[in-house]
Amino acid sequence: MGDVSPGPATSTPDGPAGTPARPWGQLTDEPGAVRLEDAFDVVAAHRWLGQHVDGLAPQPLPEVRQFSSGASNLTYLLRYPDRDLVLRRPPAGHKAASAHDMGREYRVQRALSGWYRYVPEMLALCQDPSVIGSPFYVMGRIDGLILHQALPAGLDLPAPAAEKLARRAIDCLVELHRVDPYRAGLGDLGRGAGYVSRQVAGWTDRYRRARTPDAPDFEAVSAWLDRHQPPDVAICLIHNDFRLDNLVLRPGAPDAELQVVGVLDWEMATLGDPMMDLGAVLSYWVQADDDKVRQRFKLQPSDVPGMPTRDELAAYYCDRAGRSVGAAGDWTFYEVFGLFRLAGIMQQIYFRYHRGDTTNPAFRDYAVLVEYVESRCRAIAGLAA
């Protein structure tokens, strides 16, 4: 992707090396106060980091802030006098057996540092839960802008620039899918062939275990997916949570349009089918003509003027990746599976809210949204309501 700032991206107080000090000012993504339920022992974390990160030992305790986005692993800013660090740790309460593995997430990004220019700099991994109550890792902050549900005040994103940004994001996904996981030392990250079949079975099981009394059963949808699954089109390194709000952006020369400088949240990265990864990407892509209910779970400004539709992005990806939707199997399957997987993720999060493990009000409406996604899956698959 020739029009993206070169990497790998590493963090300094003023952003990646060689860049000016925050020319976009108020557009920098900033965290807020730490939620009481997500607080941790800052003194213990600072003491441990002083022993494992060069240059921290003589410094005072950092100011700690929490990034409000993200419904799975928790992310904090540690602001030291001369640099910003980012700490990642799992949430309290119920966890899926394979989720929230700090060591795995750390290892993936560290291994990719020489192969994929958008990963953050990994600094230290603590697998001793006695330090702050859970494993955690710390990385350098990639300074820049993260787009959430709506464009921030002060950001001018004309329609042509919005279209270019969406296509640049897909180019980053294509670039990731071209990384050789064996040369990067990640050949054992997943189980390889049979990915599609395992995903259908795995998400069916995860949904059933996280189902609450107010949630639909999804049995007709999971049975349809089981009957219609295509063979794997390839096995490559996939991100599994690739969205605009997991990308760090910065205006780039010469046109000052937004460039991708970082990709975050590698918790679910694995070896898998790239078309399944694309289906997951587009399950989050809420477009301008979607109904009001779907607009409610918009996580990124994918509906602003100029943004391509889901079908347009699927076609663009296939063109850039040298794949054909027809040759890869029925796109309907990938679309339905992407939504089914999204429902499973939301239901796992809502399960924690339902049990009282989290009081984050953002999760209150997830039960309604899961029911809506089930209806969309049925409609797309042609199943009776």
CSV table of N, CA and C in Angstrom, one decimal, residues 140-284:
chain,number,residue,atom,x,y,z
A,140,GLY,N,4.3,0.4,23.5
A,140,GLY,CA,4.4,1.8,23.2
A,140,GLY,C,3.1,2.3,22.6
A,141,ARG,N,2.8,3.5,22.8
A,141,ARG,CA,1.6,4.1,22.3
A,141,ARG,C,1.9,4.6,20.9
A,142,ILE,N,1.0,4.3,19.9
A,142,ILE,CA,1.1,4.9,18.6
A,142,ILE,C,0.2,6.1,18.6
A,143,ASP,N,0.8,7.2,18.5
A,143,ASP,CA,0.1,8.5,18.7
A,143,ASP,C,-0.8,8.7,17.4
A,144,GLY,N,-2.0,9.1,17.6
A,144,GLY,CA,-2.8,9.3,16.4
A,144,GLY,C,-4.3,9.4,16.8
A,145,LEU,N,-5.1,9.3,15.8
A,145,LEU,CA,-6.6,9.4,15.9
A,145,LEU,C,-7.2,8.0,15.7
A,146,ILE,N,-8.2,7.7,16.5
A,146,ILE,CA,-9.0,6.5,16.3
A,146,ILE,C,-10.4,6.9,16.1
A,147,LEU,N,-11.0,6.5,15.0
A,147,LEU,CA,-12.4,6.9,14.8
A,147,LEU,C,-13.3,6.0,15.5
A,148,HIS,N,-14.3,6.6,16.1
A,148,HIS,CA,-15.3,5.7,16.8
A,148,HIS,C,-16.7,5.9,16.1
A,149,GLN,N,-17.7,6.0,16.8
A,149,GLN,CA,-19.0,6.0,16.1
A,149,GLN,C,-19.3,7.1,15.2
A,150,ALA,N,-18.8,8.3,15.5
A,150,ALA,CA,-19.0,9.5,14.7
A,150,ALA,C,-17.7,10.2,14.5
A,151,LEU,N,-17.6,11.0,13.5
A,151,LEU,CA,-16.4,11.7,13.3
A,151,LEU,C,-16.2,12.8,14.4
A,152,PRO,N,-15.0,13.0,14.9
A,152,PRO,CA,-14.9,13.9,16.0
A,152,PRO,C,-15.0,15.4,15.5
A,153,ALA,N,-15.4,16.2,16.3
A,153,ALA,CA,-15.5,17.7,16.0
A,153,ALA,C,-14.2,18.2,15.5
A,154,GLY,N,-14.2,18.9,14.4
A,154,GLY,CA,-13.0,19.5,13.9
A,154,GLY,C,-12.3,18.7,12.8
A,155,LEU,N,-12.8,17.5,12.6
A,155,LEU,CA,-12.3,16.6,11.5
A,155,LEU,C,-13.1,16.8,10.2
A,156,ASP,N,-12.4,17.3,9.2
A,156,ASP,CA,-13.1,17.5,7.9
A,156,ASP,C,-12.7,16.2,7.1
A,157,LEU,N,-13.7,15.4,6.7
A,157,LEU,CA,-13.5,14.2,5.9
A,157,LEU,C,-14.4,14.2,4.7
A,158,PRO,N,-14.0,14.9,3.7
A,158,PRO,CA,-14.9,15.0,2.5
A,158,PRO,C,-15.1,13.6,1.9
A,159,ALA,N,-16.2,13.4,1.1
A,159,ALA,CA,-16.5,12.1,0.6
A,159,ALA,C,-15.4,11.4,-0.1
A,160,PRO,N,-14.6,12.1,-1.0
A,160,PRO,CA,-13.5,11.4,-1.6
A,160,PRO,C,-12.5,10.8,-0.6
A,161,ALA,N,-12.2,11.6,0.4
A,161,ALA,CA,-11.2,11.2,1.4
A,161,ALA,C,-11.8,10.0,2.2
A,162,ALA,N,-13.1,10.0,2.5
A,162,ALA,CA,-13.7,8.9,3.2
A,162,ALA,C,-13.6,7.6,2.4
A,163,GLU,N,-13.8,7.7,1.1
A,163,GLU,CA,-13.7,6.5,0.3
A,163,GLU,C,-12.3,6.0,0.3
A,164,LYS,N,-11.3,6.9,0.2
A,164,LYS,CA,-9.9,6.5,0.1
A,164,LYS,C,-9.5,5.8,1.5
A,165,LEU,N,-10.0,6.4,2.6
A,165,LEU,CA,-9.7,5.8,3.9
A,165,LEU,C,-10.2,4.4,4.0
A,166,ALA,N,-11.4,4.1,3.5
A,166,ALA,CA,-12.0,2.8,3.6
A,166,ALA,C,-11.2,1.8,2.7
A,167,ARG,N,-10.8,2.3,1.6
A,167,ARG,CA,-10.0,1.4,0.7
A,167,ARG,C,-8.6,1.2,1.3
A,168,ARG,N,-8.0,2.2,1.9
A,168,ARG,CA,-6.7,2.0,2.5
A,168,ARG,C,-6.8,1.0,3.7
A,169,ALA,N,-7.9,1.0,4.4
A,169,ALA,CA,-8.1,0.0,5.5
A,169,ALA,C,-8.1,-1.4,4.9
A,170,ILE,N,-8.8,-1.6,3.8
A,170,ILE,CA,-8.9,-2.9,3.2
A,170,ILE,C,-7.5,-3.3,2.7
A,171,ASP,N,-6.8,-2.3,2.1
A,171,ASP,CA,-5.4,-2.6,1.7
A,171,ASP,C,-4.6,-3.1,2.8
A,172,CYS,N,-4.7,-2.6,4.0
A,172,CYS,CA,-4.0,-3.0,5.2
A,172,CYS,C,-4.4,-4.5,5.5
A,173,LEU,N,-5.6,-4.8,5.3
A,173,LEU,CA,-6.1,-6.2,5.6
A,173,LEU,C,-5.5,-7.1,4.6
A,174,VAL,N,-5.5,-6.7,3.3
A,174,VAL,CA,-4.8,-7.6,2.3
A,174,VAL,C,-3.4,-7.8,2.6
A,175,GLU,N,-2.7,-6.7,3.0
A,175,GLU,CA,-1.3,-6.8,3.3
A,175,GLU,C,-1.0,-7.8,4.5
A,176,LEU,N,-1.9,-7.8,5.5
A,176,LEU,CA,-1.8,-8.7,6.5
A,176,LEU,C,-1.9,-10.2,6.0
A,177,HIS,N,-2.9,-10.4,5.2
A,177,HIS,CA,-3.2,-11.7,4.7
A,177,HIS,C,-2.0,-12.2,3.8
A,178,ARG,N,-1.2,-11.3,3.4
A,178,ARG,CA,0.0,-11.8,2.6
A,178,ARG,C,1.2,-12.1,3.4
A,179,VAL,N,1.2,-11.8,4.7
A,179,VAL,CA,2.3,-12.1,5.6
A,179,VAL,C,2.5,-13.7,5.6
A,180,ASP,N,3.7,-14.2,5.5
A,180,ASP,CA,3.9,-15.6,5.6
A,180,ASP,C,4.1,-15.9,7.1
A,181,PRO,N,3.1,-16.6,7.7
A,181,PRO,CA,3.1,-16.8,9.2
A,181,PRO,C,4.3,-17.7,9.6
A,182,TYR,N,4.7,-18.6,8.7
A,182,TYR,CA,5.8,-19.5,9.1
A,182,TYR,C,7.1,-18.7,9.1
A,183,ARG,N,7.4,-17.8,8.2
A,183,ARG,CA,8.6,-17.0,8.2
A,183,ARG,C,8.6,-16.1,9.4
A,184,ALA,N,7.4,-15.6,9.8
A,184,ALA,CA,7.2,-14.7,11.0
A,184,ALA,C,7.3,-15.5,12.3
A,185,GLY,N,7.4,-16.8,12.3
A,185,GLY,CA,7.4,-17.5,13.5
A,185,GLY,C,6.0,-17.8,14.1
A,186,LEU,N,5.0,-17.7,13.3
A,186,LEU,CA,3.6,-17.9,13.8
A,186,LEU,C,2.9,-19.0,13.2
A,187,GLY,N,3.7,-20.0,12.7
A,187,GLY,CA,3.1,-21.1,12.0
A,187,GLY,C,2.3,-22.0,12.9
A,188,ASP,N,2.5,-21.9,14.2
A,188,ASP,CA,1.7,-22.7,15.1
A,188,ASP,C,0.6,-22.0,15.8
A,189,LEU,N,0.2,-20.8,15.3
A,189,LEU,CA,-0.8,-20.0,15.9
A,189,LEU,C,-2.2,-20.6,15.8
A,190,GLY,N,-2.4,-21.3,14.8
A,190,GLY,CA,-3.8,-21.9,14.6
A,190,GLY,C,-3.6,-23.3,14.1
A,191,ARG,N,-4.8,-24.0,13.9
A,191,ARG,CA,-4.8,-25.4,13.6
A,191,ARG,C,-4.8,-25.7,12.1
A,192,GLY,N,-4.8,-24.6,11.3
A,192,GLY,CA,-4.7,-24.8,9.8
A,192,GLY,C,-6.0,-25.2,9.2
A,193,ALA,N,-5.9,-26.2,8.2
A,193,ALA,CA,-7.0,-26.6,7.4
A,193,ALA,C,-8.2,-27.0,8.3
A,194,GLY,N,-9.4,-26.8,7.7
A,194,GLY,CA,-10.6,-27.1,8.4
A,194,GLY,C,-11.1,-25.9,9.3
A,195,TYR,N,-10.6,-24.7,9.0
A,195,TYR,CA,-10.9,-23.5,9.8
A,195,TYR,C,-12.4,-23.2,9.7
A,196,VAL,N,-13.0,-23.2,8.5
A,196,VAL,CA,-14.4,-22.8,8.3
A,196,VAL,C,-15.3,-23.7,9.2
A,197,SER,N,-15.1,-25.0,9.1
A,197,SER,CA,-15.9,-26.0,9.9
A,197,SER,C,-15.7,-25.8,11.4
A,198,ARG,N,-14.5,-25.6,11.8
A,198,ARG,CA,-14.2,-25.3,13.2
A,198,ARG,C,-14.9,-24.1,13.7
A,199,GLN,N,-14.9,-23.0,12.9
A,199,GLN,CA,-15.5,-21.8,13.3
A,199,GLN,C,-17.0,-21.9,13.5
A,200,VAL,N,-17.7,-22.6,12.5
A,200,VAL,CA,-19.1,-22.8,12.6
A,200,VAL,C,-19.4,-23.5,13.9
A,201,ALA,N,-18.7,-24.6,14.2
A,201,ALA,CA,-19.0,-25.4,15.4
A,201,ALA,C,-18.6,-24.7,16.6
A,202,GLY,N,-17.5,-24.0,16.6
A,202,GLY,CA,-17.0,-23.3,17.8
A,202,GLY,C,-17.9,-22.1,18.2
A,203,TRP,N,-18.3,-21.3,17.2
A,203,TRP,CA,-19.2,-20.2,17.6
A,203,TRP,C,-20.6,-20.6,18.0
A,204,THR,N,-21.0,-21.8,17.4
A,204,THR,CA,-22.3,-22.3,17.8
A,204,THR,C,-22.2,-22.7,19.3
A,205,ASP,N,-21.1,-23.4,19.7
A,205,ASP,CA,-20.9,-23.8,21.1
A,205,ASP,C,-20.8,-22.6,22.0
A,206,ARG,N,-20.0,-21.6,21.6
A,206,ARG,CA,-19.8,-20.4,22.5
A,206,ARG,C,-21.1,-19.7,22.7
A,207,TYR,N,-21.9,-19.6,21.6
A,207,TYR,CA,-23.2,-18.9,21.8
A,207,TYR,C,-24.1,-19.6,22.7
A,208,ARG,N,-24.2,-20.9,22.6
A,208,ARG,CA,-25.0,-21.7,23.5
A,208,ARG,C,-24.6,-21.6,24.9
A,209,ARG,N,-23.3,-21.5,25.2
A,209,ARG,CA,-22.9,-21.4,26.6
A,209,ARG,C,-23.1,-20.1,27.2
A,210,ALA,N,-23.1,-19.0,26.3
A,210,ALA,CA,-23.3,-17.7,26.8
A,210,ALA,C,-24.8,-17.2,26.7
A,211,ARG,N,-25.7,-18.1,26.2
A,211,ARG,CA,-27.1,-17.6,26.0
A,211,ARG,C,-27.7,-17.3,27.4
A,212,THR,N,-28.5,-16.3,27.4
A,212,THR,CA,-29.3,-15.9,28.6
A,212,THR,C,-30.7,-16.1,28.3
A,213,PRO,N,-31.6,-16.1,29.3
A,213,PRO,CA,-33.0,-16.3,29.0
A,213,PRO,C,-33.7,-15.4,28.0
A,214,ASP,N,-33.2,-14.2,27.9
A,214,ASP,CA,-33.8,-13.2,26.9
A,214,ASP,C,-33.2,-13.2,25.6
A,215,ALA,N,-32.3,-14.2,25.2
A,215,ALA,CA,-31.6,-14.3,24.0
A,215,ALA,C,-32.2,-15.3,23.0
A,216,PRO,N,-32.3,-15.1,21.7
A,216,PRO,CA,-32.7,-16.1,20.8
A,216,PRO,C,-31.8,-17.3,20.7
A,217,ASP,N,-32.3,-18.5,20.2
A,217,ASP,CA,-31.4,-19.7,20.3
A,217,ASP,C,-30.5,-19.8,19.1
A,218,PHE,N,-30.7,-19.1,18.0
A,218,PHE,CA,-29.9,-19.2,16.8
A,218,PHE,C,-29.7,-20.6,16.2
A,219,GLU,N,-30.5,-21.5,16.6
A,219,GLU,CA,-30.3,-22.9,16.1
A,219,GLU,C,-30.6,-23.0,14.6
A,220,ALA,N,-31.6,-22.4,14.1
A,220,ALA,CA,-31.8,-22.5,12.7
A,220,ALA,C,-30.7,-21.9,11.9
A,221,VAL,N,-30.1,-20.8,12.4
A,221,VAL,CA,-29.0,-20.1,11.7
A,221,VAL,C,-27.8,-21.0,11.7
A,222,SER,N,-27.4,-21.5,12.9
A,222,SER,CA,-26.2,-22.3,13.0
A,222,SER,C,-26.4,-23.6,12.1
A,223,ALA,N,-27.6,-24.2,12.0
A,223,ALA,CA,-27.8,-25.3,11.2
A,223,ALA,C,-27.6,-25.0,9.7
A,224,TRP,N,-28.1,-23.8,9.3
A,224,TRP,CA,-27.9,-23.4,7.9
A,224,TRP,C,-26.5,-23.2,7.6
A,225,LEU,N,-25.7,-22.6,8.5
A,225,LEU,CA,-24.3,-22.4,8.3
A,225,LEU,C,-23.6,-23.8,8.2
A,226,ASP,N,-24.0,-24.7,9.0
A,226,ASP,CA,-23.4,-26.0,8.9
A,226,ASP,C,-23.6,-26.7,7.6
A,227,ARG,N,-24.8,-26.5,7.0
A,227,ARG,CA,-25.2,-27.1,5.7
A,227,ARG,C,-24.5,-26.5,4.6
A,228,HIS,N,-24.2,-25.2,4.7
A,228,HIS,CA,-23.8,-24.4,3.5
A,228,HIS,C,-22.3,-24.0,3.5
A,229,GLN,N,-21.5,-24.5,4.5
A,229,GLN,CA,-20.2,-24.0,4.6
A,229,GLN,C,-19.3,-24.4,3.4
A,230,PRO,N,-18.6,-23.5,2.8
A,230,PRO,CA,-17.7,-23.8,1.7
A,230,PRO,C,-16.3,-24.3,2.3
A,231,PRO,N,-15.5,-24.9,1.4
A,231,PRO,CA,-14.2,-25.3,1.9
A,231,PRO,C,-13.3,-24.1,2.1
A,232,ASP,N,-12.2,-24.2,2.9
A,232,ASP,CA,-11.3,-23.1,3.1
A,232,ASP,C,-10.7,-22.7,1.7
A,233,VAL,N,-10.7,-21.4,1.5
A,233,VAL,CA,-10.1,-20.9,0.3
A,233,VAL,C,-8.5,-20.8,0.4
A,234,ALA,N,-8.1,-20.6,1.6
A,234,ALA,CA,-6.6,-20.5,2.0
A,234,ALA,C,-6.5,-20.5,3.5
A,235,ILE,N,-5.3,-20.6,4.0
A,235,ILE,CA,-5.1,-20.5,5.4
A,235,ILE,C,-3.9,-19.4,5.5
A,236,CYS,N,-4.2,-18.3,6.2
A,236,CYS,CA,-3.2,-17.3,6.3
A,236,CYS,C,-3.4,-16.6,7.7
A,237,LEU,N,-2.6,-15.6,8.0
A,237,LEU,CA,-2.7,-14.9,9.3
A,237,LEU,C,-3.9,-13.9,9.1
A,238,ILE,N,-4.8,-14.1,10.1
A,238,ILE,CA,-6.0,-13.2,10.0
A,238,ILE,C,-6.1,-12.4,11.4
A,239,HIS,N,-6.6,-11.2,11.3
A,239,HIS,CA,-6.7,-10.4,12.5
A,239,HIS,C,-8.0,-10.7,13.4
A,240,ASN,N,-9.1,-11.0,12.7
A,240,ASN,CA,-10.3,-11.4,13.4
A,240,ASN,C,-11.1,-10.4,14.1
A,241,ASP,N,-10.6,-9.1,14.1
A,241,ASP,CA,-11.4,-8.0,14.7
A,241,ASP,C,-11.0,-6.7,14.0
A,242,PHE,N,-10.9,-6.7,12.7
A,242,PHE,CA,-10.3,-5.6,11.9
A,242,PHE,C,-11.5,-4.7,11.7
A,243,ARG,N,-11.4,-3.5,12.3
A,243,ARG,CA,-12.4,-2.4,12.1
A,243,ARG,C,-11.7,-1.1,12.1
A,244,LEU,N,-12.4,0.0,11.7
A,244,LEU,CA,-11.8,1.3,11.7
A,244,LEU,C,-11.5,1.7,13.1
A,245,ASP,N,-12.3,1.3,14.1
A,245,ASP,CA,-12.0,1.8,15.4
A,245,ASP,C,-10.9,1.0,16.1
A,246,ASN,N,-10.3,0.0,15.3
A,246,ASN,CA,-9.0,-0.6,15.8
A,246,ASN,C,-7.8,-0.2,15.0
A,247,LEU,N,-8.0,0.9,14.2
A,247,LEU,CA,-6.9,1.5,13.4
A,247,LEU,C,-6.5,2.8,14.0
A,248,VAL,N,-5.2,3.1,14.0
A,248,VAL,CA,-4.7,4.4,14.4
A,248,VAL,C,-4.4,5.2,13.1
A,249,LEU,N,-4.9,6.4,13.0
A,249,LEU,CA,-4.8,7.2,11.8
A,249,LEU,C,-4.0,8.5,12.0
A,250,ARG,N,-3.4,9.0,11.0
A,250,ARG,CA,-2.7,10.3,11.1
A,250,ARG,C,-2.8,10.9,9.7
A,251,PRO,N,-3.0,12.2,9.7
A,251,PRO,CA,-2.9,12.9,8.4
A,251,PRO,C,-1.5,12.7,7.8
A,252,GLY,N,-1.4,12.5,6.5
A,252,GLY,CA,-0.1,12.2,5.9
A,252,GLY,C,0.2,13.1,4.7
A,253,ALA,N,1.4,13.4,4.5
A,253,ALA,CA,1.8,14.2,3.3
A,253,ALA,C,1.6,13.4,2.0
A,254,PRO,N,1.4,14.0,0.9
A,254,PRO,CA,1.4,15.4,0.7
A,254,PRO,C,-0.1,16.0,0.8
A,255,ASP,N,-1.1,15.1,0.9
A,255,ASP,CA,-2.4,15.6,0.8
A,255,ASP,C,-3.2,15.8,2.1
A,256,ALA,N,-2.5,15.4,3.2
A,256,ALA,CA,-3.1,15.5,4.6
A,256,ALA,C,-4.3,14.6,4.8
A,257,GLU,N,-4.5,13.7,3.8
A,257,GLU,CA,-5.6,12.7,4.1
A,257,GLU,C,-5.2,11.7,5.1
A,258,LEU,N,-6.2,11.1,5.7
A,258,LEU,CA,-5.9,10.1,6.8
A,258,LEU,C,-5.2,8.9,6.3
A,259,GLN,N,-4.0,8.5,6.9
A,259,GLN,CA,-3.3,7.3,6.6
A,259,GLN,C,-3.4,6.4,7.8
A,260,VAL,N,-3.3,5.1,7.5
A,260,VAL,CA,-3.2,4.1,8.6
A,260,VAL,C,-1.8,4.0,9.1
A,261,VAL,N,-1.6,4.2,10.4
A,261,VAL,CA,-0.2,4.0,11.0
A,261,VAL,C,-0.2,2.9,12.1
A,262,GLY,N,-1.3,2.4,12.4
A,262,GLY,CA,-1.3,1.3,13.5
A,262,GLY,C,-2.5,0.5,13.4
A,263,VAL,N,-2.4,-0.8,13.8
A,263,VAL,CA,-3.5,-1.7,13.9
A,263,VAL,C,-3.5,-2.3,15.3
A,264,LEU,N,-4.6,-2.2,16.0
A,264,LEU,CA,-4.6,-2.6,17.4
A,264,LEU,C,-5.5,-3.8,17.7
A,265,ASP,N,-5.5,-4.3,18.9
A,265,ASP,CA,-6.4,-5.3,19.4
A,265,ASP,C,-6.2,-6.7,18.6
A,266,TRP,N,-5.1,-7.3,18.9
A,266,TRP,CA,-4.8,-8.6,18.2
A,266,TRP,C,-5.2,-9.8,19.0
A,267,GLU,N,-6.1,-9.6,19.9
A,267,GLU,CA,-6.5,-10.7,20.8
A,267,GLU,C,-7.0,-12.0,20.1
A,268,MET,N,-7.7,-11.8,18.9
A,268,MET,CA,-8.3,-12.9,18.3
A,268,MET,C,-7.6,-13.3,17.0
A,269,ALA,N,-6.4,-12.8,16.8
A,269,ALA,CA,-5.6,-13.1,15.6
A,269,ALA,C,-5.3,-14.6,15.6
A,270,THR,N,-5.3,-15.2,14.4
A,270,THR,CA,-5.0,-16.7,14.3
A,270,THR,C,-4.7,-17.0,12.9
A,271,LEU,N,-4.5,-18.3,12.6
A,271,LEU,CA,-4.4,-18.7,11.2
A,271,LEU,C,-5.7,-19.2,10.7
A,272,GLY,N,-6.2,-18.6,9.7
A,272,GLY,CA,-7.6,-18.9,9.2
A,272,GLY,C,-7.8,-18.5,7.8
A,273,ASP,N,-9.1,-18.7,7.4
A,273,ASP,CA,-9.5,-18.4,6.1
A,273,ASP,C,-9.7,-16.9,5.9
A,274,PRO,N,-9.0,-16.3,4.9
A,274,PRO,CA,-9.1,-14.8,4.7
A,274,PRO,C,-10.6,-14.3,4.4
A,275,MET,N,-11.4,-15.2,3.7
A,275,MET,CA,-12.7,-14.7,3.4
A,275,MET,C,-13.6,-14.7,4.7
A,276,MET,N,-13.3,-15.6,5.6
A,276,MET,CA,-14.0,-15.5,6.9
A,276,MET,C,-13.6,-14.2,7.6
A,277,ASP,N,-12.3,-13.8,7.5
A,277,ASP,CA,-11.9,-12.5,8.1
A,277,ASP,C,-12.6,-11.4,7.5
A,278,LEU,N,-12.8,-11.4,6.2
A,278,LEU,CA,-13.5,-10.3,5.5
A,278,LEU,C,-15.0,-10.3,5.9
A,279,GLY,N,-15.6,-11.5,6.1
A,279,GLY,CA,-16.9,-11.5,6.5
A,279,GLY,C,-17.1,-10.9,7.9
A,280,ALA,N,-16.1,-11.1,8.8
A,280,ALA,CA,-16.1,-10.5,10.1
A,280,ALA,C,-16.0,-9.0,10.0
A,281,VAL,N,-15.1,-8.5,9.1
A,281,VAL,CA,-14.9,-7.1,8.9
A,281,VAL,C,-16.2,-6.4,8.5
A,282,LEU,N,-16.9,-7.0,7.5
A,282,LEU,CA,-18.0,-6.3,7.0
A,282,LEU,C,-19.3,-6.5,7.9
A,283,SER,N,-19.2,-7.4,8.8
A,283,SER,CA,-20.4,-7.5,9.8
A,283,SER,C,-20.5,-6.3,10.6
A,284,TYR,N,-19.4,-5.6,10.8
A,284,TYR,CA,-19.3,-4.3,11.6
A,284,TYR,C,-19.6,-3.1,10.7
